[in-house]
mmCIF file of C-alpha atoms and ligand atoms in Angstrom:
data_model
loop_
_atom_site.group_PDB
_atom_site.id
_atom_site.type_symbol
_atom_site.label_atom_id
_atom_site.label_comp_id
_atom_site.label_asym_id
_atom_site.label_seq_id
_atom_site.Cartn_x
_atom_site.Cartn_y
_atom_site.Cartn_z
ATOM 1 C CA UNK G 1 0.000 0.000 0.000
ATOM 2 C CA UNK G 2 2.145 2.664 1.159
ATOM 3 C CA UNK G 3 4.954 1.030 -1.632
ATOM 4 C CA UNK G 4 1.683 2.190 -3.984
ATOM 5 C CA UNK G 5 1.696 5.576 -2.882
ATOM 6 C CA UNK G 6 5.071 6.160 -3.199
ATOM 7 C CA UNK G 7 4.890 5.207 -6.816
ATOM 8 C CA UNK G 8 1.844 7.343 -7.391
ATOM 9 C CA UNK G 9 4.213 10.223 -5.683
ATOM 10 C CA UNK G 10 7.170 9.329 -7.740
ATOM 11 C CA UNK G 11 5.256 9.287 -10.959
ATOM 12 C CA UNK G 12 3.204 12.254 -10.426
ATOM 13 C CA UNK G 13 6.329 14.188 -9.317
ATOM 14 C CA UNK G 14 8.406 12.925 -12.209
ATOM 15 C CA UNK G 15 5.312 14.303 -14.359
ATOM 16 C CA UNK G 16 4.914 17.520 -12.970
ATOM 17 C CA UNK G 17 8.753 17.997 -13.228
ATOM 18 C CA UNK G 18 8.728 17.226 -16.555
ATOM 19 C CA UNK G 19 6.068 19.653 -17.536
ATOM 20 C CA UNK G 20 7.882 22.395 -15.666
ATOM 21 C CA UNK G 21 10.775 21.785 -17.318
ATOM 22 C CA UNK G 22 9.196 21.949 -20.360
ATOM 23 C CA UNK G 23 7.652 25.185 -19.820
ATOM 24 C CA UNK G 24 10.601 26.711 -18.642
ATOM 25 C CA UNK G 25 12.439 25.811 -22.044
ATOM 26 C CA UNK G 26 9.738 27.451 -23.755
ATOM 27 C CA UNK G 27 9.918 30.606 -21.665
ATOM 28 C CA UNK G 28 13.253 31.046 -21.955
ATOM 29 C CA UNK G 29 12.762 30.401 -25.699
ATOM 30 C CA UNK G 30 10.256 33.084 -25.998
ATOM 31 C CA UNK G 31 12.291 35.443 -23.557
ATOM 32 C CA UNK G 32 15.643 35.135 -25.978
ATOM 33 C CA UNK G 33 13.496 36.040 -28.647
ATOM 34 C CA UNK G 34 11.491 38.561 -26.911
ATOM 35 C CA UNK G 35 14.649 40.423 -25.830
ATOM 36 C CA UNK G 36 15.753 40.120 -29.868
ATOM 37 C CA UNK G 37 12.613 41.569 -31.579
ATOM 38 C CA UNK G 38 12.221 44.459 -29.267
ATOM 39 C CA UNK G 39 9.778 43.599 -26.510
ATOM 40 C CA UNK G 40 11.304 44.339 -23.434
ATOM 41 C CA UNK G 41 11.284 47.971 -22.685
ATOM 42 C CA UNK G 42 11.716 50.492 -19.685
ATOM 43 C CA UNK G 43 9.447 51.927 -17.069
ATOM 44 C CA UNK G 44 10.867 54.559 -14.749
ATOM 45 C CA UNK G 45 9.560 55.192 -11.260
ATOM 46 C CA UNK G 46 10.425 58.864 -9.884
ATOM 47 C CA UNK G 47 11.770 59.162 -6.630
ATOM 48 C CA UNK G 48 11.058 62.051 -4.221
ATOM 49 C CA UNK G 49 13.195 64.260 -1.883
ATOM 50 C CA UNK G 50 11.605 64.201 1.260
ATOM 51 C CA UNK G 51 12.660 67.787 1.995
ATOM 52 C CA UNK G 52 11.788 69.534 -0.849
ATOM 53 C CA UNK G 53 9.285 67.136 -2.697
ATOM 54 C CA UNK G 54 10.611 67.801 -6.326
ATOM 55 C CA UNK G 55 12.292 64.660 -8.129
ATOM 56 C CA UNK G 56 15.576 63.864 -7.346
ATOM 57 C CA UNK G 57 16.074 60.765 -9.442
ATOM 58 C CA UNK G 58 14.347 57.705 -10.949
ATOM 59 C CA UNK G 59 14.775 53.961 -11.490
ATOM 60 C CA UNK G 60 14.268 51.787 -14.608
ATOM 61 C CA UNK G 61 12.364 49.133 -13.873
ATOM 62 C CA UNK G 62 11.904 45.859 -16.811
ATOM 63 C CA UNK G 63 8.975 45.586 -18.752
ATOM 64 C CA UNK G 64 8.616 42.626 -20.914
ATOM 65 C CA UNK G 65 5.207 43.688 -23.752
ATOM 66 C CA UNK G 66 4.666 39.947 -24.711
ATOM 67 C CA UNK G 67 2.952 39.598 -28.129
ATOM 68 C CA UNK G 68 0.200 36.695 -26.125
ATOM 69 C CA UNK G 69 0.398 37.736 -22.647
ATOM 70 C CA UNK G 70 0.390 41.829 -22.591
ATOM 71 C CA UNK G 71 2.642 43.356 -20.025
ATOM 72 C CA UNK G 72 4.342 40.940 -17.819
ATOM 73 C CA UNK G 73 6.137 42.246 -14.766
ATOM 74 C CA UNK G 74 9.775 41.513 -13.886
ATOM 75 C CA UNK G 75 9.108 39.006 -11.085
ATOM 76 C CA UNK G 76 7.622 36.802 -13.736
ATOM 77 C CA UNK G 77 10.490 35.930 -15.724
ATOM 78 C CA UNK G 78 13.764 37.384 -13.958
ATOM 79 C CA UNK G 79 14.245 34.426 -11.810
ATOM 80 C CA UNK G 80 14.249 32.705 -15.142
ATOM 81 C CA UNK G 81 16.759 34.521 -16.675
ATOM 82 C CA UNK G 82 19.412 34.665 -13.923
ATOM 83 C CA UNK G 83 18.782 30.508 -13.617
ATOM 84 C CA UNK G 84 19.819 30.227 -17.759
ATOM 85 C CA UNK G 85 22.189 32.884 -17.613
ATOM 86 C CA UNK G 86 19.926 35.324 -20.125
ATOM 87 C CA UNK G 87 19.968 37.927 -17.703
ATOM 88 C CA UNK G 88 23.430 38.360 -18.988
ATOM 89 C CA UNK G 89 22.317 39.529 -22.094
ATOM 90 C CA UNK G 90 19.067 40.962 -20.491
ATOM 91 C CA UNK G 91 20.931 43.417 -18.179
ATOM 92 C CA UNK G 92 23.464 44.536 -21.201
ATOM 93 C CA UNK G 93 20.188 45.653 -23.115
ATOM 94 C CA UNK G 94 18.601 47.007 -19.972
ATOM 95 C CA UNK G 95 22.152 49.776 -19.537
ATOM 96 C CA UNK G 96 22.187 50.429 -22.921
ATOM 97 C CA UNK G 97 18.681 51.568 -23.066
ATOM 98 C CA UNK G 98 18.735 53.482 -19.741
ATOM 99 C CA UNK G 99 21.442 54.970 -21.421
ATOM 100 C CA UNK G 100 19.891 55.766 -24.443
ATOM 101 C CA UNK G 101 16.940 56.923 -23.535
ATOM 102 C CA UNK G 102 19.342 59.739 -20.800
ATOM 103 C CA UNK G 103 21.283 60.726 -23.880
ATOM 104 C CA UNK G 104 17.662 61.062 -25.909
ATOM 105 C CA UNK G 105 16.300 63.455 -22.984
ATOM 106 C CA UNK G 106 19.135 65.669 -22.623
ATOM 107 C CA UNK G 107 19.294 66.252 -26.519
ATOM 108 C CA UNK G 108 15.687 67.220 -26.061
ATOM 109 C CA UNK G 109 17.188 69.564 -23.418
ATOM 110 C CA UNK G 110 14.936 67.906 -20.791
ATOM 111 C CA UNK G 111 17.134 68.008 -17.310
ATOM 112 C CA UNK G 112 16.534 64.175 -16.419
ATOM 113 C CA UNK G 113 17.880 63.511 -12.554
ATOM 114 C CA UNK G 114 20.052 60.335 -12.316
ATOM 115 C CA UNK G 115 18.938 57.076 -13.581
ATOM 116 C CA UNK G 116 19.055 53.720 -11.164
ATOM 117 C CA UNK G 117 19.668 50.659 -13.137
ATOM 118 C CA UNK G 118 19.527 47.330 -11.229
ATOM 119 C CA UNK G 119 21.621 44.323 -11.768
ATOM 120 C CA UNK G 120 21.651 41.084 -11.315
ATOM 121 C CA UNK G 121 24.419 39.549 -9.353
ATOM 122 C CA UNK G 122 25.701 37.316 -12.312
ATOM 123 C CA UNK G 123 26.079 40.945 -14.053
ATOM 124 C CA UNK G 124 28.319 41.934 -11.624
ATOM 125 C CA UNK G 125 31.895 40.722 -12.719
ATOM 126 C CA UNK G 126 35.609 41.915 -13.278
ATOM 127 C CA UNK G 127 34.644 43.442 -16.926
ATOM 128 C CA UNK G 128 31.758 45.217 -15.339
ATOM 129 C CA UNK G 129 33.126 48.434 -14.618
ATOM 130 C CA UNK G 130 34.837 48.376 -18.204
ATOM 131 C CA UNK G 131 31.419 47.736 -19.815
ATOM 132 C CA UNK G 132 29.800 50.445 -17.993
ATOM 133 C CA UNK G 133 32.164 52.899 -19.388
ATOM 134 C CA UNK G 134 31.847 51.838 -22.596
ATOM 135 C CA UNK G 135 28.162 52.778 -22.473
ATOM 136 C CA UNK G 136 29.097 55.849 -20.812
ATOM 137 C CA UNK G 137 31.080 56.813 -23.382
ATOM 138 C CA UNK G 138 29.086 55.492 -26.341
ATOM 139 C CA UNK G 139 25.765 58.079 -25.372
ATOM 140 C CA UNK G 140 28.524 60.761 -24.249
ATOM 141 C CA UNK G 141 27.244 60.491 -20.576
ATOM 142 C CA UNK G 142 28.981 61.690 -17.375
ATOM 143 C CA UNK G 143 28.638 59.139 -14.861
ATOM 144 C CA UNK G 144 26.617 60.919 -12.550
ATOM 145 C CA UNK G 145 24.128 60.340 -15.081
ATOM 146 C CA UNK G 146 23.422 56.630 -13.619
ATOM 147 C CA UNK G 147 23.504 54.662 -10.493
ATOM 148 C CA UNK G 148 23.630 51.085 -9.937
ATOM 149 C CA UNK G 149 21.508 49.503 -7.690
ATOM 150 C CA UNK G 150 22.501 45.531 -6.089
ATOM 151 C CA UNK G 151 21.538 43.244 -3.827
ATOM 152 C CA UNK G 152 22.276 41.881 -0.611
ATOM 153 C CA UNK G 153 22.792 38.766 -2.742
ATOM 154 C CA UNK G 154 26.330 40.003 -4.020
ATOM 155 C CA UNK G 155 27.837 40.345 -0.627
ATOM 156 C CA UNK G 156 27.396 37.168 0.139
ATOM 157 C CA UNK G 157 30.476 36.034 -2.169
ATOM 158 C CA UNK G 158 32.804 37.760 0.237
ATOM 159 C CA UNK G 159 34.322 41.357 0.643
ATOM 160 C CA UNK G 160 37.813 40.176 -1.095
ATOM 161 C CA UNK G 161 35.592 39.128 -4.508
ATOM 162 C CA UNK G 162 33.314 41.952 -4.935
ATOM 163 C CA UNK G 163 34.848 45.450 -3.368
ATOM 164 C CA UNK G 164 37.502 45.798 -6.020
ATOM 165 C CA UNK G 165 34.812 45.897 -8.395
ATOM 166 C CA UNK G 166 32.448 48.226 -6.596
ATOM 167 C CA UNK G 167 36.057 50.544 -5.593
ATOM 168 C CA UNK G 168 36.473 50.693 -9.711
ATOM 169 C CA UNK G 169 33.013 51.988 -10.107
ATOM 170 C CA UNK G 170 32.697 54.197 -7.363
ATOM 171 C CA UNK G 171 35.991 55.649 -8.600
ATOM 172 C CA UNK G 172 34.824 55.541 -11.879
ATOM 173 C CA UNK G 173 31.907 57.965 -10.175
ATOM 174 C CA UNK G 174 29.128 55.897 -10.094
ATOM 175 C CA UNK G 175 27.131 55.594 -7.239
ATOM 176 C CA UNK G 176 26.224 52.263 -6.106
ATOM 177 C CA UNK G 177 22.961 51.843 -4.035
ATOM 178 C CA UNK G 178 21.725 48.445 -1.729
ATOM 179 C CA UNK G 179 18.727 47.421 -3.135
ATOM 180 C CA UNK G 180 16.143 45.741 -0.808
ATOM 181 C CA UNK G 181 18.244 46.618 2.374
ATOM 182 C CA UNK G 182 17.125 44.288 5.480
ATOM 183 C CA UNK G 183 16.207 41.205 3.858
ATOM 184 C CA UNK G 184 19.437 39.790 2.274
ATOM 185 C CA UNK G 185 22.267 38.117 4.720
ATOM 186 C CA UNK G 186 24.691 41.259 5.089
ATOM 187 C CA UNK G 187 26.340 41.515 7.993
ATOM 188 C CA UNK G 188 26.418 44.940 9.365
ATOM 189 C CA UNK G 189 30.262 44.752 9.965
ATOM 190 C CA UNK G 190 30.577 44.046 5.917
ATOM 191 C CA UNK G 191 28.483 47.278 5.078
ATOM 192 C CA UNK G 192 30.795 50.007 6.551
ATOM 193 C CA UNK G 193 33.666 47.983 3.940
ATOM 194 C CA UNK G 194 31.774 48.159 1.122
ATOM 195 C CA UNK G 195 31.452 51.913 -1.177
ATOM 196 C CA UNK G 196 27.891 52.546 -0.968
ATOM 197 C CA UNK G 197 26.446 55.719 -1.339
ATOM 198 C CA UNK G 198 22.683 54.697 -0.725
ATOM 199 C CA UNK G 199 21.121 52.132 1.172
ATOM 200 C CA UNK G 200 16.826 51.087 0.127
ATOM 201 C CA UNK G 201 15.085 51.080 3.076
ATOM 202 C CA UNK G 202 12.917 47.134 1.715
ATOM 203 C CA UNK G 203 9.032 47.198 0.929
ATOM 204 C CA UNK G 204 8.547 44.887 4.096
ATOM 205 C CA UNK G 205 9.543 47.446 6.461
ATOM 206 C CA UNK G 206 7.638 50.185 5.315
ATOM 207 C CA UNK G 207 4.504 48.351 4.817
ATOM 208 C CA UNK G 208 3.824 48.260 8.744
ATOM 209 C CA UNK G 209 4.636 52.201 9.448
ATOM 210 C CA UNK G 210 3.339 53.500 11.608
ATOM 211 C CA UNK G 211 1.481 51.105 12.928
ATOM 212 C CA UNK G 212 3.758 48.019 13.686
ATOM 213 C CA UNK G 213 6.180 48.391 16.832
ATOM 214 C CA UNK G 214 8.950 46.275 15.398
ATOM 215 C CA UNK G 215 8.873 47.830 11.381
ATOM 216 C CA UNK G 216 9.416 51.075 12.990
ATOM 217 C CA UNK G 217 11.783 49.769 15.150
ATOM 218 C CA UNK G 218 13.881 48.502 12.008
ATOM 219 C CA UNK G 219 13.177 51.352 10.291
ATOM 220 C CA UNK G 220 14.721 53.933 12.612
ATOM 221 C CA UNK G 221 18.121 51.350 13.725
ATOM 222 C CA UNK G 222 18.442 51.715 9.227
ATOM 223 C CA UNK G 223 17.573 55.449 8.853
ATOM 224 C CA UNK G 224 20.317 55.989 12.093
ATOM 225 C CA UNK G 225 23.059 53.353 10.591
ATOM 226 C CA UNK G 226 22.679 54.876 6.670
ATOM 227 C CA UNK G 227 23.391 58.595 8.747
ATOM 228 C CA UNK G 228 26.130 57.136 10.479
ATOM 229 C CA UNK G 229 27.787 55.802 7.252
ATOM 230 C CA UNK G 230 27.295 58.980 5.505
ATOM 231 C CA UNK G 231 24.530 57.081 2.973
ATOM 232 C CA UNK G 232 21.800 58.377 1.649
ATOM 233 C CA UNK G 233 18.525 56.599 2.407
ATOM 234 C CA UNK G 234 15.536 55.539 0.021
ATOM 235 C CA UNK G 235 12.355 54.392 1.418
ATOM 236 C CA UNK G 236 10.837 51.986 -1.547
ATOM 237 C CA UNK G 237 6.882 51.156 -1.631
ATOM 238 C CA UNK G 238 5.592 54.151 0.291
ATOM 239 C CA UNK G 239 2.073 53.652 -0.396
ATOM 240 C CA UNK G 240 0.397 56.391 2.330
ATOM 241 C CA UNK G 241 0.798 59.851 3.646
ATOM 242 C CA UNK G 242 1.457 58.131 6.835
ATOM 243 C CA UNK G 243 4.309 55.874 6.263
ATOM 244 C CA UNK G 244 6.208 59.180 4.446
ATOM 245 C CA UNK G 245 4.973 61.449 7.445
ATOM 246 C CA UNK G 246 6.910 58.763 9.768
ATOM 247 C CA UNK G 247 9.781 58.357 7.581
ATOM 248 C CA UNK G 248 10.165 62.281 6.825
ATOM 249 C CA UNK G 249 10.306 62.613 10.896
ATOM 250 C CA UNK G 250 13.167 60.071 11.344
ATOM 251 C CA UNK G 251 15.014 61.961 8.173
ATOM 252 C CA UNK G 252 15.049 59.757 5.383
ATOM 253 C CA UNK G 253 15.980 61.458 2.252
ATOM 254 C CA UNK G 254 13.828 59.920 -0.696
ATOM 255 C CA UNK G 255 10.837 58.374 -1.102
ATOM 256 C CA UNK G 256 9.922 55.818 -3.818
ATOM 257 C CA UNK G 257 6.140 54.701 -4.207
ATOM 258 C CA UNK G 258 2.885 54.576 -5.157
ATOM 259 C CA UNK G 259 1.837 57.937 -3.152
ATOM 260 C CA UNK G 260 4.126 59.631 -5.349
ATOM 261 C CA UNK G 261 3.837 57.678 -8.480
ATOM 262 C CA UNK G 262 3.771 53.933 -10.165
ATOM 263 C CA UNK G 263 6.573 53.419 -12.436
ATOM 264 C CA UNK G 264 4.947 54.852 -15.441
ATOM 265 C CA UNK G 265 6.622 54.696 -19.557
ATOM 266 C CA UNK G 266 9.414 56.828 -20.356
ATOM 267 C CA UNK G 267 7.535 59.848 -22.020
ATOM 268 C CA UNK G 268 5.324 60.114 -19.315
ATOM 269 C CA UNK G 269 8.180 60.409 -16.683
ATOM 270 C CA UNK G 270 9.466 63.050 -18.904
ATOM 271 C CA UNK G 271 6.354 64.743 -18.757
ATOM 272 C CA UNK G 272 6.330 64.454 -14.830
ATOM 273 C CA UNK G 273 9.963 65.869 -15.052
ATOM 274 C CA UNK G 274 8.987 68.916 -17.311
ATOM 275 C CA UNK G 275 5.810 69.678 -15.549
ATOM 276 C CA UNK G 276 8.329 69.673 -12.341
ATOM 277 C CA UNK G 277 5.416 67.605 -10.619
ATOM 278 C CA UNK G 278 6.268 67.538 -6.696
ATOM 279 C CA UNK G 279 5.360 65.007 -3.700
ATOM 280 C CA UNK G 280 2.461 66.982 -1.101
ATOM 281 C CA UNK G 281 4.963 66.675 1.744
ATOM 282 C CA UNK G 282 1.326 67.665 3.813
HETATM 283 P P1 LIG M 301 13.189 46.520 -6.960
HETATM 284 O O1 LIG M 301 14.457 46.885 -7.617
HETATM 285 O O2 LIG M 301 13.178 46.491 -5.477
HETATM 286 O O3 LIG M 301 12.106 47.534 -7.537
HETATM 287 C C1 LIG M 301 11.041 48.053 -6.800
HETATM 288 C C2 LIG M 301 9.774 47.278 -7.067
HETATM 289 O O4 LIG M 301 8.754 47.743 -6.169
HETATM 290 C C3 LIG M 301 9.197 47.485 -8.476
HETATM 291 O O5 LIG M 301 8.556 46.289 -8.859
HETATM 292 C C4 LIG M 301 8.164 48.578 -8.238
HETATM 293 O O6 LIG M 301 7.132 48.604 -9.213
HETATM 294 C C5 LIG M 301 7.612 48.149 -6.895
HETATM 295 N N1 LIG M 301 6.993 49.256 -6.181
HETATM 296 C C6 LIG M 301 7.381 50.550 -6.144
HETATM 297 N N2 LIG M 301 6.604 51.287 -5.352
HETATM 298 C C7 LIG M 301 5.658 50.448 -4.856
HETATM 299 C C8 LIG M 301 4.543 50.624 -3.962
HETATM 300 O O7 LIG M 301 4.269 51.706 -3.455
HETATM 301 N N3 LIG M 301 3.807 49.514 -3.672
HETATM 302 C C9 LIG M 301 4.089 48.291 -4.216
HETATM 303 N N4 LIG M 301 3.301 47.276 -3.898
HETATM 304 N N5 LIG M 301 5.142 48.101 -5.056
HETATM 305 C C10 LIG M 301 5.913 49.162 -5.370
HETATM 306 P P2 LIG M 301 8.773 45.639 -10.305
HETATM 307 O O8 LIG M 301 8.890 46.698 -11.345
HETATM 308 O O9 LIG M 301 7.751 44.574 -10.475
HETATM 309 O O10 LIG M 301 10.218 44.976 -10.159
HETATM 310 C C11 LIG M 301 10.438 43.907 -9.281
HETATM 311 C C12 LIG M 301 11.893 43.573 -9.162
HETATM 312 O O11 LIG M 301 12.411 43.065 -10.401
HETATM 313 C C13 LIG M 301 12.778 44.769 -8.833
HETATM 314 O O12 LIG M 301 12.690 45.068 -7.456
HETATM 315 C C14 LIG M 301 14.129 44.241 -9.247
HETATM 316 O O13 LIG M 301 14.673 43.419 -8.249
HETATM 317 C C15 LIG M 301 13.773 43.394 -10.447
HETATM 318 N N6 LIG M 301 14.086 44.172 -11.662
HETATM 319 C C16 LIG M 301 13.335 45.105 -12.297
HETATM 320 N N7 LIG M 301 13.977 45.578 -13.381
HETATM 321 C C17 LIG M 301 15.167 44.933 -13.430
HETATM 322 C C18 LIG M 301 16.302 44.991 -14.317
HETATM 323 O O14 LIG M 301 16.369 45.776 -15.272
HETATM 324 N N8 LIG M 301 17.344 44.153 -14.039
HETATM 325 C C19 LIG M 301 17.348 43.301 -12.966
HETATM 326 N N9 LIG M 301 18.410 42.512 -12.767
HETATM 327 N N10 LIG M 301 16.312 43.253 -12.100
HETATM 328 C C20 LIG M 301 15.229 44.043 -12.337
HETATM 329 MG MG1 LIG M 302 15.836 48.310 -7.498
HETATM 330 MG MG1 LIG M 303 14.225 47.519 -4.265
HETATM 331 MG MG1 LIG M 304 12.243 45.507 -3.473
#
């Protein structure tokens, strides 16, 4: 009987692997070509100063317009990419757009703020810092143009592996940011090693404010540590008046959310940028 059962289990499992594998071959399939005719593309979400409410920067978020499925979010087919290795290719389109589109604006004469770009760990190599140049120097942009935002998923390889890299590009002049600060592995006696210039405050945290005890709890020991360290601090996912009222009181310095604004297509963050639209600090 249970001998029964476990063949059941093994057979269904085998099954369901099988289709999964499947479907991930087809994805990725789709995603290569997806990323070759043209279908990914760029959002930008604005970020806010929480002093003076007026724009201070933006990041490009990945878009994917599939021909079947309409807009499909990052989340959806990331993961994907960084398992095959795609992202590789992924995140080389993904600067040279952000790039692009920078050098597009300020022919226009539009004065875009600075540009986050995220990348995946796998992106983040010895040739990086050449490659970023490259792009720099191909759209004619200074590098305070951009910003790089990683995860808590790069430390994790060790100080000795990945500071050399992030020393070239800070010295290159391009500011590095934490993404997703708080729910990665790094140890707080890594972070003072490493040349950040901004730390994300993560979604999770600011979801509770001000309501839960221990979010705000987190949020002030990261608002006090990013002061100490001389980093700025972003609050991402600020959805209410009340979570920026809390973080504006322990002085964070940006805000990134829905109260301000979604991540909306390129022309209409240029219009938000020429219409010099500002966050009600209240
Ligand atoms: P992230 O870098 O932490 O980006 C912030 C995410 O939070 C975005 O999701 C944004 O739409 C969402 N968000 C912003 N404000 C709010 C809010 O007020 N409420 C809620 N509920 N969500 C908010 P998105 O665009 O779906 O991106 C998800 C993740 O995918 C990003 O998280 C980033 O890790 C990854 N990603 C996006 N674009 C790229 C890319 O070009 N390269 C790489 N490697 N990763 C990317
Ligand atoms: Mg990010
Ligand atoms: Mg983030
Ligand atoms: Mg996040």
């Amino acid at each position: 009987r249970a001998r029964q059962e476990g063949d059941g289990g093994y057979l269904f499992f085998s099954a369901e692997m099988n289709r999964r594998a499947k479907e991930h071959l087809r994805m990725e399939s789709e995603l290569r070509r997806g990323l070759a005719q043209g279908q990914l593309l760029l959002h930008y979400q604005p970020k806010a100063s929480l002093r003076s409410g007026r724009i201070v920067g933006a990041e490009a978020l990945l878009r994917w317009r599939h021909p079947l499925h309409g807009m499909v979010p990052p989340g959806q087919f990331i993961p994907l990419a960084e398992e095959t290795g795609l992202i590789l290719d992924i995140g080389a389109w993904v600067l040279e757009e952000a790039c692009r589109q920078i050098a597009h604006w300020q022919e226009r004469g539009l004065k875009v703020p600075p540009i986050a770009i995220n990348l995946s760990s796998r992106q983040f190599d010895h040739h990086l810092p050449m490659r970023v140049q490259a792009v720099l120097d191909q759209y004619g942009l200074g590098p305070e143009r951009i910003r790089l935002e990683i995860t808590e998923t790069l430390l994790v390889r060790g100080p000795e592996q990945v500071i050399p890299i992030m020393n070239e590009l800070a010295a290159m002049g391009v500011g590095l940011a934490l993404d997703d600060f708080g729910t990665g592995y790094s140890s707080l006696a890594y972070l003072k090693k490493f040349p950040i210039s901004t730390l994300k405050i993560d979604r999770t945290f600011v979801v509770g404010l001000p309501g839960e005890q221990n979010d705000c709890a987190i949020a002030r020991a990261i608002v006090t540590m990013a002061q100490q360290l001389r980093q700025e601090i972003v609050a991402e996912g600020v959805e209410t008046a009340e979570q920026m009222a809390f973080l504006r009181g322990l002085g964070c310095d940006q805000l990134q959310g829905y109260l301000f604004s979604p991540p909306v297509a390129a022309d209409a963050f240029a219009q938000m940028v020429i219409e010099d639209k500002r966050l009600a600090l209240g």
